[in-house]
Tab-separated table of C-alpha atoms in Angstrom:
chain	number	residue	atom	x	y	z
A	29	MET	CA	0.000	0.000	0.000
A	30	SER	CA	1.451	3.360	-1.015
A	31	ALA	CA	2.003	6.214	1.419
A	32	GLU	CA	-0.649	8.256	-0.364
A	33	VAL	CA	-3.266	5.533	0.072
A	34	LYS	CA	-2.294	5.090	3.738
A	35	ASN	CA	-2.625	8.820	4.380
A	36	LYS	CA	-5.982	8.871	2.644
A	37	LYS	CA	-7.258	5.984	4.766
A	38	ALA	CA	-5.926	7.634	7.931
A	39	VAL	CA	-7.705	10.908	7.140
A	40	SER	CA	-10.904	9.013	6.305
A	41	GLY	CA	-10.653	7.087	9.578
A	42	VAL	CA	-10.185	10.247	11.647
A	43	LEU	CA	-13.150	11.877	9.914
A	44	LEU	CA	-15.389	8.848	10.465
A	45	LEU	CA	-14.505	8.573	14.148
A	46	SER	CA	-14.941	12.327	14.658
A	47	LEU	CA	-18.421	12.220	13.144
A	48	ILE	CA	-19.407	9.190	15.244
A	49	ALA	CA	-18.102	10.980	18.342
A	50	ALA	CA	-20.309	13.964	17.464
A	51	ILE	CA	-23.371	11.698	17.198
A	52	TYR	CA	-22.398	10.092	20.523
A	53	TYR	CA	-22.263	13.598	22.041
A	54	PHE	CA	-25.916	14.140	21.114
A	55	ALA	CA	-26.872	10.666	22.337
A	56	ASN	CA	-25.531	11.621	25.775
A	57	LEU	CA	-27.271	14.987	25.553
A	58	GLN	CA	-30.598	13.209	25.026
A	59	LYS	CA	-30.044	11.090	28.138
A	60	VAL	CA	-30.337	14.089	30.445
A	61	ILE	CA	-32.477	16.776	28.788
A	62	ILE	CA	-35.790	14.897	29.066
A	63	PRO	CA	-36.939	15.214	31.764
A	64	GLY	CA	-33.902	16.317	33.783
A	65	ALA	CA	-33.486	19.779	32.255
A	66	ALA	CA	-37.175	20.604	31.929
A	67	PHE	CA	-39.130	18.881	34.727
A	68	ASP	CA	-41.429	21.827	35.456
A	69	GLU	CA	-41.896	22.688	31.774
A	70	LEU	CA	-43.071	19.163	30.999
A	71	GLN	CA	-45.441	19.144	33.966
A	72	SER	CA	-46.982	22.411	32.788
A	73	ALA	CA	-47.128	21.428	29.108
A	74	PHE	CA	-48.885	18.085	29.668
A	75	GLN	CA	-50.534	18.678	33.062
A	76	ILE	CA	-49.000	15.534	34.573
A	77	ASP	CA	-47.683	14.492	37.980
A	78	ALA	CA	-44.091	13.618	38.871
A	79	ALA	CA	-44.586	9.963	37.936
A	80	GLY	CA	-45.686	10.991	34.445
A	81	VAL	CA	-42.593	13.132	33.969
A	82	THR	CA	-40.090	10.636	35.357
A	83	ARG	CA	-41.677	7.950	33.166
A	84	LEU	CA	-40.234	9.814	30.164
A	85	GLY	CA	-36.732	9.338	31.521
A	86	ALA	CA	-37.477	5.752	32.568
A	87	ILE	CA	-38.674	4.848	29.065
A	88	PHE	CA	-35.547	6.280	27.442
A	89	LEU	CA	-33.116	4.675	29.889
A	90	GLY	CA	-35.043	1.389	30.042
A	91	VAL	CA	-35.015	1.004	26.267
A	92	TYR	CA	-31.390	2.160	26.177
A	93	ALA	CA	-30.500	-0.485	28.765
A	94	PHE	CA	-32.163	-3.543	27.275
A	95	SER	CA	-31.261	-2.581	23.714
A	96	GLN	CA	-27.612	-3.041	24.669
A	97	LEU	CA	-28.043	-6.806	24.473
A	98	ILE	CA	-29.502	-6.651	20.967
A	99	ILE	CA	-27.134	-3.982	19.656
A	100	GLY	CA	-24.068	-5.878	20.849
A	101	LEU	CA	-25.087	-8.902	18.799
A	102	LEU	CA	-25.952	-6.815	15.724
A	103	ALA	CA	-22.659	-4.918	15.887
A	104	ASP	CA	-20.703	-8.181	16.105
A	105	ARG	CA	-22.580	-9.616	13.109
A	106	PHE	CA	-22.990	-6.617	10.790
A	107	GLY	CA	-20.235	-4.257	11.944
A	108	GLY	CA	-20.510	-0.898	13.662
A	109	ALA	CA	-21.034	1.253	10.559
A	110	ARG	CA	-24.190	-0.537	9.381
A	111	VAL	CA	-25.697	-0.450	12.864
A	112	ILE	CA	-24.951	3.265	13.308
A	113	ILE	CA	-26.557	4.143	9.962
A	114	VAL	CA	-29.802	2.350	10.848
A	115	GLY	CA	-29.837	3.124	14.581
A	116	GLY	CA	-28.685	6.715	14.052
A	117	LEU	CA	-31.623	7.388	11.740
A	118	LEU	CA	-34.027	6.123	14.398
A	119	PHE	CA	-32.242	8.222	17.019
A	120	CYS	CA	-32.461	11.415	14.945
A	121	ALA	CA	-36.123	10.800	14.074
A	122	GLY	CA	-37.025	10.334	17.733
A	123	SER	CA	-35.020	13.410	18.763
A	124	LEU	CA	-36.734	15.639	16.192
A	125	LEU	CA	-40.243	14.301	16.778
A	126	SER	CA	-39.865	14.843	20.530
A	127	SER	CA	-40.079	18.578	19.868
A	128	PHE	CA	-43.235	18.431	17.705
A	129	THR	CA	-45.585	16.151	19.581
A	130	GLY	CA	-48.449	17.705	21.532
A	131	SER	CA	-49.498	14.310	22.856
A	132	LEU	CA	-47.910	12.712	25.904
A	133	THR	CA	-48.460	9.234	24.438
A	134	LEU	CA	-46.646	10.205	21.236
A	135	LEU	CA	-43.847	11.721	23.285
A	136	TYR	CA	-43.457	8.378	25.075
A	137	VAL	CA	-43.177	6.697	21.655
A	138	CYS	CA	-40.592	9.265	20.554
A	139	ARG	CA	-38.492	8.663	23.663
A	140	PHE	CA	-38.674	4.921	22.964
A	141	MET	CA	-37.325	5.540	19.459
A	142	THR	CA	-34.630	7.884	20.718
A	143	GLY	CA	-33.504	5.450	23.426
A	144	PHE	CA	-33.222	2.504	21.047
A	145	GLY	CA	-31.350	4.592	18.470
A	146	ALA	CA	-28.987	6.043	21.085
A	147	ALA	CA	-28.158	2.538	22.314
A	148	SER	CA	-26.724	1.721	18.891
A	149	ILE	CA	-24.108	4.466	19.033
A	150	TYR	CA	-21.695	3.551	21.842
A	151	LEU	CA	-21.242	-0.172	21.180
A	152	SER	CA	-20.983	0.436	17.441
A	153	LEU	CA	-18.470	3.191	18.120
A	154	VAL	CA	-16.276	0.748	20.047
A	155	LYS	CA	-16.483	-1.686	17.123
A	156	GLU	CA	-15.512	1.027	14.635
A	157	ILE	CA	-12.557	2.170	16.736
A	158	SER	CA	-11.300	-1.417	16.918
A	159	ARG	CA	-11.668	-1.719	13.128
A	160	ILE	CA	-10.182	1.621	12.088
A	161	SER	CA	-7.393	2.017	14.657
A	162	PRO	CA	-7.088	-1.001	16.977
A	163	GLN	CA	-3.595	-0.067	18.139
A	164	ASN	CA	-4.830	3.290	19.475
A	165	MET	CA	-8.106	2.034	20.906
A	166	PRO	CA	-7.564	2.942	24.613
A	167	MET	CA	-6.484	6.506	23.795
A	168	ILE	CA	-9.257	7.089	21.238
A	169	LEU	CA	-11.903	5.589	23.493
A	170	GLY	CA	-10.748	7.855	26.311
A	171	ILE	CA	-11.103	10.928	24.102
A	172	VAL	CA	-14.523	9.815	22.858
A	173	THR	CA	-15.662	9.242	26.455
A	174	ILE	CA	-14.875	12.863	27.265
A	175	VAL	CA	-16.782	13.964	24.145
A	176	GLY	CA	-19.757	11.892	25.260
A	177	TYR	CA	-19.726	13.289	28.789
A	178	SER	CA	-19.549	16.768	27.261
A	179	GLY	CA	-22.999	16.071	25.828
A	180	SER	CA	-24.326	15.303	29.297
A	181	ILE	CA	-22.605	18.421	30.649
A	182	THR	CA	-24.213	20.542	27.918
A	183	GLY	CA	-27.561	18.988	28.807
A	184	ALA	CA	-27.365	20.476	32.293
A	185	SER	CA	-26.714	24.182	32.839
A	186	PRO	CA	-26.215	25.320	29.195
A	187	PHE	CA	-29.358	23.561	27.973
A	188	ILE	CA	-31.373	24.835	30.938
A	189	ALA	CA	-30.256	28.390	30.139
A	190	GLY	CA	-31.395	27.832	26.554
A	191	VAL	CA	-34.770	26.558	27.750
A	192	ASP	CA	-35.215	29.684	29.888
A	193	LYS	CA	-34.418	31.950	26.932
A	194	PHE	CA	-35.928	30.183	23.917
A	195	GLY	CA	-38.349	27.645	25.358
A	196	TYR	CA	-38.150	23.904	25.892
A	197	PHE	CA	-39.491	22.647	22.560
A	198	TYR	CA	-37.297	24.991	20.495
A	199	MET	CA	-34.191	23.731	22.277
A	200	VAL	CA	-35.166	20.081	21.777
A	201	PHE	CA	-35.756	20.769	18.087
A	202	ALA	CA	-32.372	22.488	17.737
A	203	ALA	CA	-30.638	19.506	19.380
A	204	GLY	CA	-32.428	17.146	16.998
A	205	VAL	CA	-31.470	19.186	13.923
A	206	ALA	CA	-27.815	19.362	14.962
A	207	ALA	CA	-27.699	15.583	15.552
A	208	PHE	CA	-29.304	14.949	12.156
A	209	ILE	CA	-26.718	17.118	10.366
A	210	PHE	CA	-23.837	15.093	11.836
A	211	TYR	CA	-25.690	11.856	11.087
A	212	VAL	CA	-26.058	12.810	7.399
A	213	LEU	CA	-22.376	13.774	7.195
A	214	TYR	CA	-21.374	10.463	8.770
A	215	THR	CA	-23.619	8.421	6.473
A	216	ILE	CA	-22.248	10.122	3.349
A	217	THR	CA	-18.674	9.548	4.515
A	218	ALA	CA	-19.275	5.952	5.630
A	219	LEU	CA	-20.925	4.959	2.355
A	220	GLN	CA	-17.732	5.943	0.530
A	221	ASP	CA	-15.801	3.395	2.593
A	222	ARG	CA	-15.897	-0.387	2.263
A	223	PHE	CA	-17.964	-2.014	4.991
A	224	PRO	CA	-16.555	-5.087	6.758
A	225	MET	CA	-17.947	-8.484	5.771
A	226	VAL	CA	-21.075	-9.682	7.544
A	227	LYS	CA	-20.102	-12.376	10.086
A	228	LYS	CA	-22.833	-14.911	9.472
A	229	GLU	CA	-21.409	-17.212	12.125
A	230	VAL	CA	-22.458	-14.735	14.845
A	231	LYS	CA	-25.904	-15.859	15.960
A	232	PHE	CA	-28.174	-15.021	18.855
A	233	SER	CA	-27.665	-17.386	21.781
A	234	ILE	CA	-29.231	-17.264	25.233
A	235	SER	CA	-26.450	-19.505	26.525
A	236	ALA	CA	-23.879	-16.731	26.025
A	237	TYR	CA	-25.797	-14.404	28.363
A	238	TRP	CA	-26.361	-17.203	30.854
A	239	ALA	CA	-22.626	-17.949	30.945
A	240	VAL	CA	-21.977	-14.310	31.882
A	241	CYS	CA	-24.586	-14.283	34.654
A	242	ARG	CA	-23.383	-17.639	36.024
A	243	ASN	CA	-19.916	-16.186	36.677
A	244	ARG	CA	-19.929	-15.272	40.392
A	245	GLN	CA	-17.309	-12.558	39.855
A	246	ASN	CA	-19.549	-10.877	37.279
A	247	CYS	CA	-22.460	-10.837	39.726
A	248	ALA	CA	-20.309	-9.477	42.551
A	249	LEU	CA	-18.957	-6.817	40.190
A	250	MET	CA	-21.875	-5.792	37.973
A	251	ILE	CA	-24.541	-5.507	40.676
A	252	PRO	CA	-22.755	-3.050	43.023
A	253	VAL	CA	-21.254	-0.987	40.192
A	254	GLY	CA	-24.595	-1.001	38.367
A	255	ILE	CA	-26.460	0.163	41.463
A	256	SER	CA	-23.862	2.848	42.240
A	257	PHE	CA	-23.774	4.267	38.703
A	258	GLY	CA	-27.504	3.747	38.127
A	259	THR	CA	-28.657	5.618	41.225
A	260	TYR	CA	-26.277	8.513	40.563
A	261	PHE	CA	-27.293	8.755	36.911
A	262	ALA	CA	-30.998	8.678	37.865
A	263	LEU	CA	-30.361	11.825	39.899
A	264	GLN	CA	-28.382	13.392	37.072
A	265	SER	CA	-30.897	12.628	34.349
A	266	THR	CA	-34.259	12.688	36.113
A	267	VAL	CA	-34.917	14.173	39.568
A	268	GLY	CA	-31.688	15.868	40.686
A	269	LYS	CA	-32.414	19.333	39.337
A	270	LYS	CA	-36.031	19.171	40.520
A	271	PHE	CA	-34.874	18.230	44.027
A	272	LEU	CA	-32.410	21.113	44.174
A	273	GLU	CA	-35.151	23.539	43.121
A	274	ASP	CA	-37.900	22.164	45.366
A	275	PHE	CA	-36.158	21.279	48.605
A	276	CYS	CA	-32.904	23.247	48.444
A	277	ALA	CA	-34.716	26.333	47.083
A	278	LEU	CA	-32.164	26.941	44.325
A	279	SER	CA	-33.053	28.784	41.145
A	280	GLY	CA	-33.232	26.813	37.906
A	281	ASN	CA	-29.928	28.237	36.684
A	282	ILE	CA	-28.054	27.519	39.910
A	283	ALA	CA	-29.525	24.010	40.134
A	284	GLY	CA	-28.447	23.444	36.549
A	285	ALA	CA	-24.938	24.658	37.376
A	286	VAL	CA	-24.739	22.179	40.273
A	287	MET	CA	-25.763	19.330	37.967
A	288	THR	CA	-23.188	20.506	35.426
A	289	ILE	CA	-20.417	20.451	38.027
A	290	SER	CA	-21.436	16.953	39.119
A	291	MET	CA	-21.192	15.694	35.531
A	292	VAL	CA	-17.771	17.334	35.100
A	293	ILE	CA	-16.623	15.571	38.276
A	294	ALA	CA	-17.874	12.229	36.915
A	295	ALA	CA	-16.176	12.795	33.555
A	296	LEU	CA	-12.799	13.733	35.040
A	297	ASN	CA	-12.881	10.898	37.554
A	298	GLY	CA	-12.965	8.358	34.719
A	299	PHE	CA	-9.448	9.441	33.722
A	300	LEU	CA	-8.287	9.953	37.294
A	301	VAL	CA	-9.040	6.436	38.557
A	302	ALA	CA	-7.391	4.847	35.512
A	303	ASN	CA	-4.127	6.677	36.172
A	304	ILE	CA	-4.202	6.104	39.941
A	305	CYS	CA	-4.768	2.399	39.347
A	306	ARG	CA	-1.845	2.192	36.920
A	307	PHE	CA	0.559	3.835	39.359
A	308	THR	CA	-0.541	1.801	42.395
A	309	GLY	CA	0.091	-1.732	41.189
A	310	ASN	CA	-3.080	-2.288	39.120
A	311	TYR	CA	-5.184	-3.071	42.169
A	312	ARG	CA	-8.815	-3.091	41.005
A	313	ARG	CA	-10.814	-4.067	44.081
A	314	PRO	CA	-10.221	-0.870	46.128
A	315	PHE	CA	-11.839	1.193	43.363
A	316	ILE	CA	-14.898	-1.076	43.255
A	317	LEU	CA	-15.235	-0.727	47.028
A	318	PHE	CA	-14.745	3.024	46.783
A	319	SER	CA	-17.507	3.268	44.187
A	320	ALA	CA	-20.025	1.298	46.230
A	321	PHE	CA	-19.265	2.793	49.633
A	322	GLY	CA	-18.793	6.287	48.171
A	323	CYS	CA	-22.220	6.279	46.518
A	324	LEU	CA	-23.746	4.917	49.728
A	325	GLY	CA	-22.076	7.724	51.686
A	326	GLY	CA	-23.238	10.360	49.218
A	327	ALA	CA	-26.838	9.113	49.286
A	328	ALA	CA	-26.722	9.023	53.089
A	329	MET	CA	-25.509	12.632	53.156
A	330	ILE	CA	-28.380	13.757	50.922
A	331	PHE	CA	-30.875	11.808	53.049
A	332	SER	CA	-29.423	13.358	56.228
A	333	GLY	CA	-29.646	16.817	54.713
A	334	VAL	CA	-33.338	16.306	53.956
A	335	LEU	CA	-34.033	14.676	57.335
A	336	CYS	CA	-32.289	17.372	59.362
A	337	CYS	CA	-33.185	20.292	57.048
A	338	THR	CA	-29.558	21.388	56.828
A	339	GLY	CA	-30.103	23.518	53.745
A	340	ALA	CA	-28.430	23.016	50.392
A	341	TRP	CA	-24.798	22.424	51.389
A	342	LEU	CA	-25.056	18.825	52.644
A	343	PRO	CA	-27.224	17.489	49.777
A	344	ILE	CA	-24.960	19.163	47.204
A	345	ALA	CA	-21.855	17.685	48.864
A	346	GLY	CA	-23.528	14.272	48.802
A	347	LEU	CA	-24.388	14.650	45.120
A	348	PHE	CA	-20.778	15.542	44.282
A	349	ILE	CA	-19.494	12.507	46.200
A	350	MET	CA	-21.908	10.259	44.298
A	351	ALA	CA	-20.683	11.769	41.022
A	352	PHE	CA	-17.063	11.180	42.004
A	353	ALA	CA	-17.667	7.589	43.102
A	354	GLY	CA	-20.217	6.620	40.461
A	355	ASN	CA	-17.949	6.646	37.399
A	356	ILE	CA	-15.117	4.127	37.572
A	357	SER	CA	-15.779	2.675	34.121
A	358	PRO	CA	-12.091	2.155	33.089
A	359	ILE	CA	-11.449	-0.028	36.171
A	360	TYR	CA	-14.825	-1.738	35.874
A	361	VAL	CA	-14.343	-2.692	32.207
A	362	ALA	CA	-10.763	-3.807	32.859
A	363	LEU	CA	-11.882	-6.120	35.672
A	364	ILE	CA	-14.681	-7.529	33.511
A	365	LYS	CA	-12.098	-8.302	30.827
A	366	GLU	CA	-9.792	-9.979	33.342
A	367	SER	CA	-12.642	-12.030	34.811
A	368	ASN	CA	-14.067	-13.377	31.535
A	369	PRO	CA	-12.666	-15.270	28.524
A	370	ASP	CA	-12.095	-13.124	25.441
A	371	THR	CA	-15.012	-14.847	23.710
A	372	ARG	CA	-17.392	-13.512	26.371
A	373	PHE	CA	-15.881	-10.085	27.025
A	374	GLY	CA	-18.192	-8.170	24.654
A	375	THR	CA	-21.267	-9.979	25.914
A	376	ALA	CA	-20.244	-9.319	29.518
A	377	VAL	CA	-19.876	-5.584	28.837
A	378	CYS	CA	-23.327	-5.551	27.206
A	379	VAL	CA	-24.899	-7.297	30.207
A	380	GLY	CA	-23.169	-4.892	32.606
A	381	ASN	CA	-24.338	-1.833	30.652
A	382	CYS	CA	-27.843	-3.250	30.470
A	383	PHE	CA	-28.006	-3.702	34.235
A	384	ALA	CA	-26.534	-0.277	35.064
A	385	TYR	CA	-28.911	1.679	32.837
A	386	GLY	CA	-31.767	-0.597	33.863
A	387	VAL	CA	-31.150	0.395	37.475
A	388	SER	CA	-31.137	4.044	36.414
A	389	ALA	CA	-34.447	3.641	34.569
A	390	ILE	CA	-36.108	1.871	37.499
A	391	ALA	CA	-34.711	4.336	40.046
A	392	GLY	CA	-35.897	7.337	38.026
A	393	GLY	CA	-39.352	5.877	37.426
A	394	CYS	CA	-39.836	4.826	41.051
A	395	ALA	CA	-38.676	8.233	42.287
A	396	GLY	CA	-41.613	9.900	40.556
A	397	LYS	CA	-44.097	7.468	42.081
A	398	LEU	CA	-42.612	7.963	45.548
A	399	MET	CA	-42.748	11.739	45.175
A	400	ASP	CA	-46.439	11.588	44.264
A	401	LEU	CA	-47.330	9.704	47.471
A	402	TYR	CA	-47.393	13.113	49.150
A	403	ALA	CA	-49.390	15.894	47.532
A	404	PRO	CA	-47.193	18.739	46.226
A	405	GLN	CA	-47.806	22.427	46.724
A	406	ILE	CA	-48.696	24.354	43.590
A	407	VAL	CA	-46.907	27.693	43.280
A	408	ASN	CA	-47.545	29.771	40.127
A	409	GLY	CA	-48.713	26.634	38.349
A	410	VAL	CA	-45.581	24.655	39.285
A	411	LYS	CA	-45.751	21.568	41.526
A	412	ILE	CA	-43.319	21.798	44.431
A	413	TYR	CA	-42.609	18.532	46.254
A	414	GLY	CA	-41.800	18.629	49.932
A	415	ARG	CA	-39.576	17.028	52.526
A	416	SER	CA	-41.642	13.836	52.926
A	417	SER	CA	-41.475	13.061	49.206
A	418	TYR	CA	-37.717	13.394	49.059
A	419	LEU	CA	-37.177	11.458	52.300
A	420	LEU	CA	-38.836	8.484	50.605
A	421	VAL	CA	-36.749	8.846	47.446
A	422	PHE	CA	-33.387	9.115	49.165
A	423	GLY	CA	-34.291	6.553	51.826
A	424	VAL	CA	-34.738	3.976	49.065
A	425	LEU	CA	-31.420	5.044	47.478
A	426	VAL	CA	-29.656	4.522	50.815
A	427	ILE	CA	-31.085	0.992	51.071
A	428	ALA	CA	-29.928	0.237	47.514
A	429	GLY	CA	-26.504	1.635	48.434
A	430	VAL	CA	-26.226	-0.709	51.425
A	431	ILE	CA	-26.930	-3.702	49.147
A	432	ALA	CA	-24.301	-2.513	46.668
A	433	ALA	CA	-21.691	-1.960	49.388
A	434	LEU	CA	-22.175	-5.431	50.865
A	435	LEU	CA	-21.973	-7.155	47.483
A	436	SER	CA	-18.823	-5.236	46.524
A	437	LEU	CA	-16.990	-7.005	49.362
A	438	MET	CA	-17.271	-10.231	47.341
A	439	VAL	CA	-15.266	-8.912	44.361
A	440	LYS	CA	-11.985	-10.776	43.812
A	441	GLU	CA	-8.773	-8.869	43.064
A	442	SER	CA	-7.023	-9.419	39.725
A	443	ARG	CA	-4.093	-6.957	39.830
A	444	GLY	CA	-4.337	-6.698	36.047
A	445	GLU	CA	-3.957	-10.445	35.468
A	446	ASP	CA	-6.318	-12.828	33.697
A	447	ILE	CA	-8.272	-14.627	36.431
A	448	SER	CA	-11.126	-15.874	34.230
A	449	LYS	CA	-10.231	-19.563	34.721
A	450	GLU	CA	-11.098	-19.258	38.415
A	451	PHE	CA	-14.754	-18.714	37.535
A	452	GLU	CA	-15.264	-21.414	34.898
């Protein structure tokens, strides 16, 4: 292969990965803007209670979670590019239609579409990185992770400011249009490249998922990490901003800024734990314990702040601790890899992602139902939930945190070595 051809392929690869990263940015944006950035606006627009609003987030995250299992298989069989083209179209359609619907039922359908389409992006992105530049995969994946978290960061304070200035539906439409532009650019570029061959030998098999769940290390690892990340992300994407406004009496902009800071903390911690682990002998287990016990401590601080009416400082500190402890994905994925044969690594990651986002969906949906057990006050047409509602929500999160902390004690250390044979 000539140098000119190599350079051309390198430029094409960089362009493809950049465009996928841009789509992934908008997929992460969609995770948090409905309902997290516009809880009150949605209540007013559709005249619904908290359970109705949080159901929007639960539908998105629930579909996103369980689609991981399907998307992982499709990406292995058809390659990442084909899956992104089909799934990205569904994602963009759902994103755009979310801004037009005047019916709550249709909005639920749109969030279903958006969640399924968004699920196709990350796993397909990993496949494309491994195809285009396998030797640089860790570095590229780290950069793309930051790009993705930037979408969630934008979905907090900046998006909330846009909602205040231009209105909720205009901002959702603008996000959908921007995502569609990058999707079209990616599709045009990808179609000029040669797709990988379809791997017809890759077939759906329940036994592969059962083998993952039967591994006791996977259970001890995925359940506590899934609960820790899932409960934090439910706050980030669903009820966190509403809680800060209702109970902590913060303005929408300040509450949005707090949620933005928490997402920045989570994003930076992903890089921080990876480097700390590398320089401290590749010990994995302490980080798993830190995640579980840290999220339990953060939830307990928020619960204590509500119980004792301490004001905003203690709940905000607890939220930041949960953000710091909730994202240890580099260590988590590394330990999954070291605890499973190579033939089951991808499936194990899919199962772990499914569980984590499933927890987030359930936690967000249940939070709305718990909030509605106590009648809210209505101030200027906005429903304000009180201390009793939030005591229930964070009391349940503390109980979940205790379960996660206890299970994390069962995780076996690998120190960066392959220990998968111990669990066969």
